[in-house]
Amino acid sequence: MSNVTVFDDLLQEVREFPPDPAFTAQATAADPAIYRRAADDYERFWEDHARELVWFQPWARVLDWKPPHAQWFVGGKINAAYNCLDKHLGTPRRNKAAFIWEGENGEIRTVTYLQLHRDVCRFANVLRSLGVTKGDRVAIYMPMMIEAAVAMLACARIGAIHSVVFGGFSPDSLADRINDSACKVLITADGGWRRGNVLALKNEADKALEQTPSVRHVVIVKRPHGEPFPLNVKEGRDHWYHRLIEQASADCPAEPMDAEDVLYILYTSGTTGKPKGIVHTTGGYLVNTYATSKYVFDLKDDDIYWCTADIGWVTGHSYVVYGPLQCGATVFIYEGAPNHPGQDRFWEMVARHRVSVFYTAPTAIRAFMKWGRQLPAKHDLSSLRLLGTVGEPINPEAWMWYHENIGRGRCPIVDTWWQTETGAIMITGLPGLSTMKPGYAGTPFPGIEATVLDEAGNEVKTGSGLLAIKKPWPAMLRTIWGDDERYVATYFSKWDKKTYFPGDGAKRDEKGNFMILGRVDDVLNVAGHRIGTMEVESALVDHEAVAEAAVVGRNHDLKGQAIVAFVTVKGRFSMSDDLRKELSRHVVKKIGAIARPEEIIFSSDLPKTRSGKIMRRLLRDIADGRALGDTTTLADPAVVEQLRETYEEKYGG
Ligand code: PRX
């Protein structure tokens, strides 16, 4: 557990923030009895929330738990798009904005619930006309635009399974994900704007499409009001979204889905070279994302809610689309970069759209800190009433900065811990009830039984250990697409088949607050993005010059962690700066820019145990410039010393 960040020394001086009575007075969760009620009977707690959704057929059993598998709301029939859209049409929300979108160039588009419903129905019919039927997989590779959500909801409406791939992933990564689940259709866009440049997604997708035999049709969304992009349209395979939708009927009844039918697959990094297709089903996922959105973000009808996550990550699924739309919220989405054209772009938009609930990642907050408090100070942020963070541990200093400079000391902050696998927020404060403690994510959400265990499975009451979840929850992953054995081995084999192992270290204080200490496996968290060290290593050894590679994370002020790669090259190649640059480009080509190594260190050998295992712990020590841990098990201790010297010469340790 040496790659964890601990803030203890800082926390000595940190204040606690009890709930503000004015907030509590209007909060959706205002009675602490919610915790007791959920703990007394967690099945009943979730069932009560399931009743707030629209079901075509009620469930026969709330939970069917055959560890390590669980099924929720067994026998129930439901549709995700129906609960996000149709449910609101008979209410005053029908003409309320569902999405307000701002392009990087400043264009603004708004769609109401009624309009969104119509677009989703038409696009669902388009998908049907392209041969998509219930259970088929559809890949979505899009910039942040309303049509990305339309595409997701259209799949959900007809029971197709969507697999959204983040637009920053490379064509190779896109192809791997499409092939793993044999997607029939790909939905993409001609391009999107990012920091003043066009990200030509369809052109990227074309490179992937050379290796994806399952894809029969490609739908291209033309980015509204955008510049025309040079692009290939392959006759018979590629179609323009706006042409197809023009001809499509807006009559498309929602398919009654079994509660346990798959809603989507979302790939995430693990400890092997191959990303895992996390499988989420329909009923439980909807109930769980609904309940958490309602209580954690305290969504009200007049809120303008902004979650800055891209649709390509789980946060974009649960808290840009499914959770807030079920609550009938107005969701703001932004296309581009936070520092374009100026570093105060976010605050300008908060003021312009009167954003009231704002949810972002600690990496972004640390960037705002670096850019300076004078930037948010220039803008009217008085509309904000609640702030959130997600994706990585937040250091108390960044928490305090966020509280003072964005929340102006008035807004509660919810630090929400969860994962692609958990589908919904698991550990968090509730804004009207919890005392906030900077650096701590708070306590388990009602109905969630989280704890801290040691390696042997003994409970750690207060102190550090491994985070564990003891009971199933409705939005939990059901399996890994095509690899149930890996599901069992990764998540339910650490202790016993009933206990979920998230792969994070955690520390609990005497009041039961959890501090999340970061990953304890070979997964890095770089700027809130999850990247497997093995994935980067595989990308490096894929290059002809590389003999061996070991990748570790180094603590980084802004990004939380940065990627450091130790590489040995084959004899006929020279360890040059040019090669270093080429290897960096190669990783970007194989995975995407988010995996670009910050440092590549050449070495004639890597430190290994006598049985040949690379000792990453020592590499982490070197990368972080720490005193070396135990080196007695090394086959050749000289390797480490030499490596450290090379590193210090080049980077000053
Ligand atoms: O290490 C934890 C960290 O992000 C990981 C999950 O990454 P991903 O599946 O990409 O989902 C991110 C968005 C939900 C976790 O294993 N993490 C997430 N939230 C927090 C966090 N670490 C500390 N505090 C958090 N609030």
XYZ file of C-alpha atoms and ligand atoms in Angstrom:
679
model
C 0.000 0.000 0.000
C 2.855 2.377 -0.631
C 1.091 4.191 -3.458
C -1.511 5.755 -1.222
C -1.823 9.348 -0.216
C -2.361 10.034 3.447
C -3.216 13.452 4.731
C -3.014 12.805 8.474
C -0.561 15.536 9.322
C -2.598 18.092 7.458
C -5.798 16.913 9.023
C -4.622 17.721 12.511
C -5.484 21.336 11.850
C -8.496 20.875 9.666
C -11.891 22.017 10.866
C -15.106 20.081 10.666
C -18.220 21.578 9.145
C -21.557 20.643 10.685
C -24.639 20.828 8.450
C -26.087 24.281 7.933
C -29.590 24.428 9.507
C -30.835 26.552 6.609
C -29.771 23.881 4.148
C -31.204 21.095 6.279
C -34.540 22.885 6.498
C -35.033 22.520 2.754
C -33.063 19.279 2.209
C -34.709 16.202 0.713
C -32.863 14.089 3.264
C -33.434 16.095 6.446
C -34.135 13.349 8.969
C -31.190 11.269 10.205
C -33.604 8.369 10.739
C -33.018 7.548 7.064
C -29.794 5.804 8.122
C -31.435 3.686 10.787
C -34.345 2.782 8.589
C -31.997 1.604 5.828
C -29.771 -0.316 8.229
C -32.749 -2.084 9.816
C -33.956 -3.460 6.507
C -31.904 -2.542 3.479
C -34.068 -4.501 1.047
C -37.085 -2.577 2.184
C -35.213 0.715 1.920
C -34.408 0.080 -1.747
C -37.865 -1.287 -2.391
C -39.421 1.943 -1.073
C -37.401 3.863 -3.650
C -38.225 1.414 -6.415
C -41.876 2.356 -5.834
C -41.104 5.912 -6.904
C -40.213 4.653 -10.393
C -42.636 3.575 -13.119
C -42.715 -0.192 -13.639
C -44.617 -1.990 -16.378
C -44.815 -4.990 -14.113
C -43.970 -5.130 -10.406
C -41.125 -7.260 -9.083
C -41.758 -10.581 -7.433
C -38.700 -10.480 -5.151
C -36.555 -7.516 -4.123
C -33.276 -9.390 -3.929
C -32.066 -12.751 -5.038
C -28.589 -13.149 -3.571
C -26.531 -16.148 -4.557
C -23.056 -14.911 -3.654
C -21.143 -13.616 -5.479
C -24.084 -12.851 -7.769
C -27.099 -10.757 -6.910
C -30.280 -9.903 -8.802
C -32.570 -7.056 -7.858
C -36.289 -6.534 -8.367
C -36.568 -9.964 -9.890
C -39.484 -10.353 -12.271
C -40.054 -6.595 -12.586
C -40.380 -4.964 -16.003
C -39.139 -1.451 -16.537
C -37.574 0.841 -19.123
C -34.794 3.354 -18.439
C -35.773 5.860 -21.147
C -39.367 5.751 -19.939
C -38.303 6.664 -16.407
C -36.032 9.445 -17.636
C -38.517 10.960 -20.078
C -42.097 9.685 -20.424
C -42.559 9.749 -16.665
C -42.343 13.557 -16.716
C -44.562 14.211 -19.719
C -47.794 14.255 -17.777
C -46.357 16.801 -15.331
C -45.348 20.472 -15.577
C -41.826 19.242 -16.272
C -42.751 18.430 -19.866
C -41.750 21.924 -21.003
C -38.856 22.285 -18.618
C -35.270 22.154 -19.918
C -33.815 18.666 -19.641
C -30.458 19.696 -21.083
C -28.813 23.057 -21.578
C -25.727 22.636 -23.711
C -22.966 25.136 -24.275
C -20.439 24.587 -27.047
C -16.862 25.640 -26.609
C -17.454 28.465 -29.079
C -20.288 29.793 -26.965
C -23.349 28.444 -28.801
C -26.175 27.456 -26.483
C -28.853 24.827 -27.115
C -31.682 23.811 -24.844
C -33.991 20.823 -25.133
C -37.078 20.344 -23.020
C -38.204 16.978 -21.690
C -40.851 16.873 -24.405
C -38.330 17.638 -27.146
C -35.812 15.165 -25.773
C -38.495 12.500 -25.639
C -39.323 13.147 -29.277
C -35.683 12.978 -30.388
C -35.076 9.797 -28.435
C -38.168 8.133 -29.906
C -37.176 9.096 -33.431
C -33.626 7.944 -33.004
C -34.804 4.704 -31.417
C -36.816 4.085 -34.584
C -33.729 4.893 -36.648
C -31.745 2.290 -34.751
C -34.506 -0.233 -35.361
C -34.451 0.575 -39.080
C -30.713 -0.170 -39.046
C -31.468 -3.640 -37.754
C -30.776 -3.079 -34.055
C -32.912 -5.277 -31.816
C -33.159 -5.985 -28.105
C -29.871 -7.200 -26.656
C -27.725 -5.946 -29.575
C -24.690 -3.862 -28.652
C -24.265 -0.310 -29.918
C -21.022 1.635 -29.523
C -21.137 5.384 -28.853
C -17.994 7.484 -29.454
C -19.004 11.093 -29.147
C -18.058 14.497 -27.831
C -20.104 16.125 -25.072
C -23.285 16.994 -26.880
C -26.971 16.404 -26.308
C -27.067 13.751 -29.014
C -24.742 11.553 -26.951
C -27.482 11.311 -24.326
C -30.103 10.883 -27.071
C -28.098 7.939 -28.401
C -27.856 6.307 -24.965
C -31.545 6.770 -24.218
C -32.591 5.574 -27.683
C -30.686 2.331 -27.094
C -32.318 1.969 -23.690
C -35.748 2.589 -25.187
C -35.529 -0.414 -27.512
C -33.496 -2.609 -25.184
C -30.211 -2.342 -27.068
C -27.095 -2.344 -24.891
C -24.940 0.749 -25.205
C -21.209 0.780 -24.838
C -19.942 4.349 -24.616
C -16.244 4.830 -25.333
C -14.646 8.068 -24.140
C -13.820 10.307 -27.130
C -10.232 10.687 -25.905
C -9.487 7.001 -26.408
C -7.456 6.035 -29.461
C -8.853 4.149 -32.471
C -7.111 0.980 -31.228
C -8.847 1.245 -27.847
C -12.161 1.910 -29.559
C -11.693 -1.131 -31.813
C -10.826 -3.395 -28.850
C -13.962 -2.321 -27.015
C -16.200 -2.669 -30.072
C -14.823 -6.138 -30.766
C -15.031 -7.392 -27.201
C -18.804 -7.048 -27.239
C -19.335 -7.298 -31.034
C -21.174 -3.987 -31.486
C -23.441 -3.847 -34.521
C -23.680 -0.083 -34.878
C -21.347 2.783 -34.038
C -22.694 6.245 -33.282
C -20.166 9.036 -33.581
C -19.900 12.699 -34.599
C -17.955 14.510 -37.269
C -16.086 16.332 -34.538
C -16.168 18.340 -31.370
C -14.283 21.369 -30.122
C -11.594 21.063 -27.516
C -9.298 23.915 -26.542
C -9.858 25.742 -29.813
C -9.233 22.674 -32.007
C -11.534 20.196 -33.651
C -11.302 16.667 -32.379
C -12.244 14.858 -35.593
C -13.896 11.848 -34.042
C -15.295 10.234 -37.177
C -11.844 10.286 -38.776
C -10.480 8.574 -35.659
C -13.344 6.105 -35.716
C -12.545 5.292 -39.375
C -9.194 3.905 -38.257
C -10.941 1.694 -35.717
C -13.548 0.600 -38.254
C -10.842 -1.089 -40.322
C -10.596 -3.675 -37.554
C -14.220 -4.096 -36.454
C -16.046 -6.669 -38.601
C -19.199 -6.650 -36.445
C -20.109 -3.017 -37.225
C -22.687 -2.868 -40.022
C -23.742 0.764 -39.728
C -22.219 4.015 -38.588
C -24.330 7.030 -37.675
C -22.592 10.410 -37.788
C -23.981 13.341 -35.847
C -23.117 16.673 -37.384
C -22.024 18.902 -34.596
C -24.592 21.720 -34.563
C -23.403 25.096 -35.851
C -19.939 23.603 -36.251
C -17.477 24.105 -39.048
C -17.672 21.532 -41.839
C -15.070 18.801 -41.399
C -13.401 16.921 -44.227
C -14.613 13.380 -43.819
C -15.285 10.094 -45.549
C -18.815 8.848 -45.748
C -18.783 5.233 -46.800
C -21.774 4.506 -48.990
C -24.152 1.976 -47.462
C -22.412 1.906 -44.090
C -22.231 5.523 -42.937
C -25.309 7.678 -42.431
C -25.928 11.247 -41.293
C -27.933 11.423 -38.094
C -29.921 14.494 -39.152
C -31.045 12.859 -42.402
C -32.131 9.634 -40.719
C -33.957 11.344 -37.904
C -35.849 13.639 -40.299
C -37.648 10.664 -41.775
C -38.200 8.744 -38.549
C -41.499 8.502 -36.709
C -41.691 9.909 -33.189
C -43.900 7.070 -32.118
C -41.837 4.475 -30.337
C -43.276 2.727 -27.300
C -40.634 1.871 -24.698
C -39.668 -1.809 -24.609
C -40.610 -3.416 -21.275
C -37.245 -4.714 -20.093
C -36.662 -7.292 -17.459
C -35.143 -5.637 -14.370
C -32.060 -7.787 -14.913
C -31.698 -7.161 -18.668
C -28.426 -5.432 -19.484
C -28.685 -1.644 -19.809
C -25.077 -0.964 -20.716
C -21.499 -2.102 -20.794
C -18.764 0.308 -19.796
C -15.109 -0.620 -20.109
C -12.709 0.197 -17.331
C -9.091 -0.561 -16.546
C -8.032 -3.363 -14.308
C -4.826 -5.090 -13.384
C -4.363 -6.912 -16.700
C -3.638 -5.435 -20.119
C -7.245 -5.880 -21.208
C -9.977 -3.484 -20.024
C -13.016 -5.074 -18.417
C -16.519 -4.635 -19.805
C -18.482 -3.793 -16.671
C -22.069 -4.949 -17.055
C -24.938 -2.939 -15.556
C -28.540 -4.058 -15.655
C -31.708 -2.005 -15.693
C -33.987 -2.056 -12.637
C -31.541 -1.895 -9.745
C -29.325 0.585 -11.550
C -32.251 2.949 -12.085
C -33.417 2.732 -8.478
C -29.931 3.309 -7.105
C -28.979 6.203 -9.402
C -32.362 7.795 -8.740
C -32.108 7.583 -4.945
C -28.531 8.841 -4.811
C -29.230 11.762 -7.179
C -32.227 12.724 -5.112
C -30.489 12.731 -1.731
C -26.832 13.436 -2.473
C -27.457 16.270 -4.948
C -30.687 17.257 -3.247
C -32.153 17.960 -6.694
C -35.069 20.360 -6.789
C -37.176 21.493 -9.707
C -35.534 24.873 -9.953
C -31.960 23.596 -9.776
C -29.526 23.908 -12.651
C -27.290 20.947 -12.115
C -23.852 20.622 -13.669
C -21.727 17.507 -13.464
C -18.549 18.190 -15.434
C -17.843 14.520 -16.224
C -17.671 13.333 -19.806
C -20.365 10.959 -20.960
C -17.584 8.426 -21.639
C -17.100 7.714 -17.931
C -19.470 6.176 -15.428
C -20.066 9.555 -13.803
C -21.442 10.748 -17.125
C -23.758 7.746 -17.259
C -25.119 7.836 -13.724
C -24.987 11.551 -12.920
C -25.334 13.328 -16.267
C -27.978 11.058 -17.746
C -29.794 8.367 -15.765
C -29.872 9.768 -12.217
C -30.697 13.456 -12.808
C -33.142 12.831 -15.666
C -35.095 10.401 -13.507
C -35.311 13.228 -10.983
C -36.579 15.583 -13.687
C -33.620 17.915 -13.231
C -32.250 20.501 -15.634
C -28.791 19.278 -16.559
C -26.170 21.617 -17.921
C -23.509 20.154 -20.213
C -20.437 21.790 -21.670
C -18.542 20.643 -24.696
C -15.026 21.878 -24.243
C -12.010 22.614 -22.099
C -12.156 24.418 -18.737
C -9.501 26.917 -19.800
C -10.845 28.035 -23.145
C -10.805 30.820 -24.054
C -9.908 31.845 -20.483
C -9.186 30.026 -17.253
C -12.423 31.347 -15.802
C -14.638 29.684 -18.416
C -16.364 27.469 -15.821
C -17.235 30.379 -13.532
C -18.462 32.436 -16.428
C -20.837 29.577 -17.289
C -21.939 29.059 -13.688
C -22.921 32.726 -13.635
C -24.485 32.730 -17.120
C -26.688 29.672 -16.508
C -27.220 30.236 -12.779
C -25.833 26.781 -11.957
C -26.902 25.736 -8.465
C -25.391 22.269 -7.995
C -21.857 21.697 -9.258
C -20.034 18.335 -9.289
C -16.431 17.972 -10.456
C -13.114 16.167 -9.871
C -10.330 17.139 -7.445
C -7.873 17.391 -10.356
C -9.990 20.173 -11.810
C -10.143 21.905 -8.422
C -6.357 21.751 -8.101
C -6.045 23.280 -11.578
C -8.419 26.097 -10.547
C -6.290 26.659 -7.443
C -3.200 26.968 -9.582
C -4.909 29.439 -11.903
C -5.780 31.614 -8.944
C -8.638 32.684 -6.709
C -8.996 35.981 -8.564
C -10.687 34.165 -11.462
C -13.761 32.797 -9.668
C -13.808 36.035 -7.646
C -14.634 37.961 -10.825
C -17.914 36.114 -11.291
C -21.290 35.981 -9.628
C -21.394 32.520 -8.094
C -24.313 33.278 -5.810
C -26.524 30.723 -7.589
C -24.433 27.833 -6.235
C -25.897 26.021 -3.245
C -24.204 22.610 -3.271
C -20.823 21.314 -4.438
C -19.532 17.816 -5.051
C -16.338 15.979 -5.880
C -15.626 12.568 -7.312
C -12.995 10.361 -8.875
C -9.968 10.629 -6.611
C -9.026 11.570 -3.091
C -9.295 15.288 -2.422
C -6.547 16.796 -0.305
C -7.863 19.026 2.500
C -6.143 22.054 1.015
C -8.073 21.690 -2.262
C -11.262 20.988 -0.297
C -10.843 24.222 1.688
C -10.081 26.203 -1.462
C -13.221 24.826 -3.129
C -15.293 25.605 -0.051
C -14.035 29.165 0.271
C -13.556 30.289 -3.313
C -16.334 28.479 -5.147
C -18.824 27.795 -2.381
C -17.969 31.151 -0.738
C -18.243 29.340 2.588
C -21.974 28.802 2.071
C -22.227 25.504 0.181
C -21.964 22.010 1.601
C -19.497 19.764 -0.245
C -20.273 16.115 -0.902
C -17.141 14.031 -1.511
C -18.571 10.974 -3.240
C -16.698 7.692 -3.424
C -17.786 5.130 -5.965
C -16.599 3.301 -9.073
C -17.562 2.164 -12.563
C -18.366 -1.166 -10.923
C -20.583 0.210 -8.173
C -22.711 2.150 -10.693
C -23.819 4.639 -8.053
C -22.405 6.679 -5.168
C -21.515 4.458 -2.193
C -19.770 6.618 0.402
C -20.662 10.280 0.777
C -22.026 12.862 3.106
C -25.658 13.870 2.763
C -25.696 17.650 2.427
C -28.416 18.370 4.987
C -27.307 15.802 7.551
C -23.577 15.166 7.581
C -20.729 16.943 9.250
C -18.165 17.453 6.518
C -14.571 16.641 7.239
C -12.141 17.720 4.515
C -10.294 14.731 3.068
C -12.972 12.292 4.217
C -15.659 10.989 1.853
C -17.981 10.580 4.842
C -20.152 7.607 5.676
C -21.815 4.906 3.571
C -24.976 5.991 1.765
C -28.095 4.594 3.489
C -28.533 0.929 2.566
C -24.817 0.431 1.836
C -22.769 -1.636 4.232
C -19.154 -0.584 3.817
C -16.339 -1.403 6.189
C -12.558 -1.552 6.507
C -10.868 -4.956 6.691
C -7.315 -6.158 7.032
C -5.798 -8.649 4.594
C -7.138 -11.542 6.660
C -10.666 -10.131 6.683
C -10.712 -8.829 10.262
C -12.606 -5.624 10.775
C -10.505 -2.492 11.377
C -12.742 -0.302 13.537
C -10.586 2.786 13.375
C -7.435 2.996 11.306
C -6.271 1.926 7.857
C -6.980 -1.160 5.833
C -8.850 -2.255 2.747
C -12.251 -0.971 1.792
C -14.923 -3.684 1.590
C -18.653 -3.803 0.870
C -20.516 -6.445 2.820
C -23.938 -6.513 1.194
C -25.180 -6.281 -2.386
C -26.612 -2.983 -3.635
C -28.977 -2.411 -6.555
C -26.562 -0.711 -9.010
C -23.709 -3.165 -8.486
C -22.067 -4.628 -11.554
C -23.516 -8.021 -12.446
C -20.506 -9.464 -14.218
C -17.712 -8.686 -16.656
C -18.896 -8.993 -20.242
C -17.932 -12.459 -21.458
C -15.790 -13.252 -18.436
C -17.688 -14.155 -15.297
C -14.655 -15.937 -13.883
C -12.748 -12.682 -13.907
C -15.689 -11.044 -12.130
C -15.503 -13.575 -9.319
C -11.706 -13.522 -9.146
C -11.378 -9.719 -9.163
C -14.179 -8.667 -6.862
C -15.278 -11.568 -4.692
C -12.196 -13.646 -3.946
C -10.203 -11.461 -1.598
C -12.080 -12.616 1.514
C -15.290 -14.510 0.893
C -17.870 -14.694 -1.855
C -20.185 -12.260 -0.120
C -17.701 -9.435 0.312
C -16.940 -7.050 -2.535
C -13.343 -5.881 -2.849
C -13.159 -2.508 -4.621
C -9.355 -2.343 -4.777
C -9.067 0.788 -2.613
C -7.382 1.385 0.696
C -9.397 3.228 3.345
C -9.131 4.617 6.824
C -12.009 5.027 9.242
C -12.172 7.574 12.042
C -13.898 7.130 15.387
C -17.134 8.587 14.022
C -17.270 6.127 11.150
C -16.113 8.552 8.436
C -14.144 6.956 5.628
C -11.040 8.457 4.114
C -10.284 6.815 0.773
C -6.563 6.244 0.433
C -6.384 5.276 -3.256
C -5.839 2.074 -5.183
C -3.981 -0.808 -3.620
C -3.677 -2.748 -6.886
C -1.801 -2.017 -10.112
C -4.311 0.558 -11.222
C -3.358 4.226 -11.400
C -5.619 7.199 -10.971
C -4.254 9.925 -13.215
C -6.269 13.136 -13.127
C -9.283 11.109 -11.989
C -8.888 8.651 -14.876
C -8.329 5.032 -14.160
C -5.415 3.484 -16.034
C -3.996 -0.007 -15.585
C -0.203 -0.183 -15.351
C -0.342 -3.377 -17.425
C -2.184 -1.595 -20.226
C 0.575 0.979 -20.514
C 3.230 -1.735 -20.243
C 1.555 -3.727 -23.032
C 1.453 -0.617 -25.209
C 5.173 -0.044 -24.577
C 6.318 -3.598 -25.283
C 4.238 -3.496 -28.440
C 6.933 -1.169 -29.801
C 9.776 -2.971 -31.565
C 12.484 -1.231 -29.540
C 11.174 -2.270 -26.140
C 12.398 -5.410 -24.413
C 10.696 -4.890 -21.074
C 8.635 -2.209 -19.372
C 7.378 -1.529 -15.871
C 4.946 1.279 -15.166
C 4.275 2.881 -11.798
C 2.497 5.950 -10.473
C 4.284 8.913 -8.983
C 2.542 11.382 -6.690
C 1.665 14.493 -8.623
C 0.512 17.849 -7.217
C -2.103 18.460 -9.851
C -3.090 15.078 -11.264
C -2.900 13.048 -8.068
C -0.724 10.504 -9.838
C 1.472 10.648 -12.932
C 2.712 7.769 -15.072
C 6.393 6.847 -14.865
C 7.632 4.087 -17.184
C 10.869 2.189 -16.705
C 11.935 0.699 -20.028
C 14.723 -1.604 -21.168
C 15.427 -1.466 -24.883
C 16.581 -4.139 -27.260
C 20.327 -4.179 -28.047
C 20.148 -2.674 -31.505
C 18.258 0.451 -30.373
C 19.841 3.411 -28.644
C 18.346 4.967 -25.544
C 17.827 8.385 -27.089
C 15.489 11.304 -26.487
C 14.004 10.588 -29.895
C 13.123 7.078 -28.844
C 11.646 8.418 -25.638
C 9.359 10.713 -27.643
C 8.471 7.940 -30.039
C 7.513 5.605 -27.203
C 5.354 8.291 -25.680
C 3.588 8.745 -29.023
C 3.192 5.003 -29.306
C 1.375 4.797 -25.964
C -0.932 7.638 -27.042
C -1.614 5.824 -30.320
C -2.349 2.532 -28.571
C -4.441 3.875 -25.677
C -5.074 7.614 -25.914
C -3.614 10.852 -24.586
C -4.745 10.143 -21.013
C -2.127 7.354 -20.808
C 0.829 9.433 -22.006
C 3.746 8.731 -19.652
C 5.034 11.767 -17.834
C 8.513 10.219 -17.641
C 10.186 7.386 -19.496
C 13.316 6.137 -17.792
C 15.653 3.891 -19.756
C 17.455 1.211 -17.866
C 19.697 -1.703 -18.719
C 17.692 -3.928 -16.398
C 14.666 -3.846 -14.077
C 14.755 -4.821 -10.398
C 13.388 -8.325 -9.993
C 12.973 -10.844 -7.244
C 14.889 -14.084 -7.490
C 11.774 -15.632 -9.004
C 11.767 -12.996 -11.754
C 8.915 -10.745 -10.564
C 9.413 -7.026 -11.192
C 9.542 -5.181 -7.856
C 7.226 -2.286 -8.540
C 7.346 -1.163 -4.943
C 11.000 -0.220 -5.407
C 10.261 1.483 -8.697
C 7.596 3.543 -6.950
C 10.115 4.528 -4.301
C 12.541 5.621 -6.998
C 9.878 7.510 -8.946
C 8.763 9.356 -5.821
C 12.321 9.954 -4.643
C 11.711 8.074 -1.372
C 14.176 6.042 0.653
C 14.234 2.564 -0.796
C 12.242 -0.080 1.023
C 13.479 -3.562 1.696
C 15.836 -4.691 -1.085
C 16.919 -7.992 0.408
C 14.767 -10.114 -1.901
C 16.284 -8.595 -5.027
C 18.135 -10.888 -7.405
C 20.626 -8.113 -8.213
C 20.595 -5.093 -5.829
C 22.974 -3.180 -8.125
C 20.157 -2.724 -10.661
C 18.180 -0.514 -8.320
C 21.086 1.699 -7.396
C 21.993 2.188 -11.021
C 18.412 2.998 -11.892
C 18.135 5.515 -9.142
C 21.321 7.221 -10.224
C 20.114 7.484 -13.811
C 16.822 8.874 -12.609
C 18.331 11.427 -10.280
C 20.816 12.611 -12.883
C 18.073 13.171 -15.372
C 15.256 14.470 -13.213
C 16.887 15.541 -10.009
C 15.219 12.732 -8.036
O -9.755 4.797 -6.350
C -11.096 5.195 -6.301
C -11.250 6.509 -7.037
O -11.633 6.190 -8.360
C -11.750 4.776 -8.513
C -12.899 4.457 -9.435
O -12.613 4.938 -10.706
P -13.705 4.872 -11.842
O -14.245 3.494 -11.937
O -13.085 5.438 -13.063
O -14.869 5.787 -11.352
C -14.602 7.131 -11.049
C -15.876 7.879 -10.807
C -16.853 7.223 -9.920
C -11.967 4.262 -7.115
O -11.598 2.909 -7.005
N -12.286 7.358 -6.421
C -13.522 7.610 -6.889
N -14.161 8.498 -6.098
C -13.316 8.822 -5.101
C -12.119 8.088 -5.305
N -11.097 8.176 -4.456
C -11.227 8.994 -3.389
N -12.327 9.733 -3.138
C -13.396 9.687 -3.964
N -14.461 10.441 -3.715
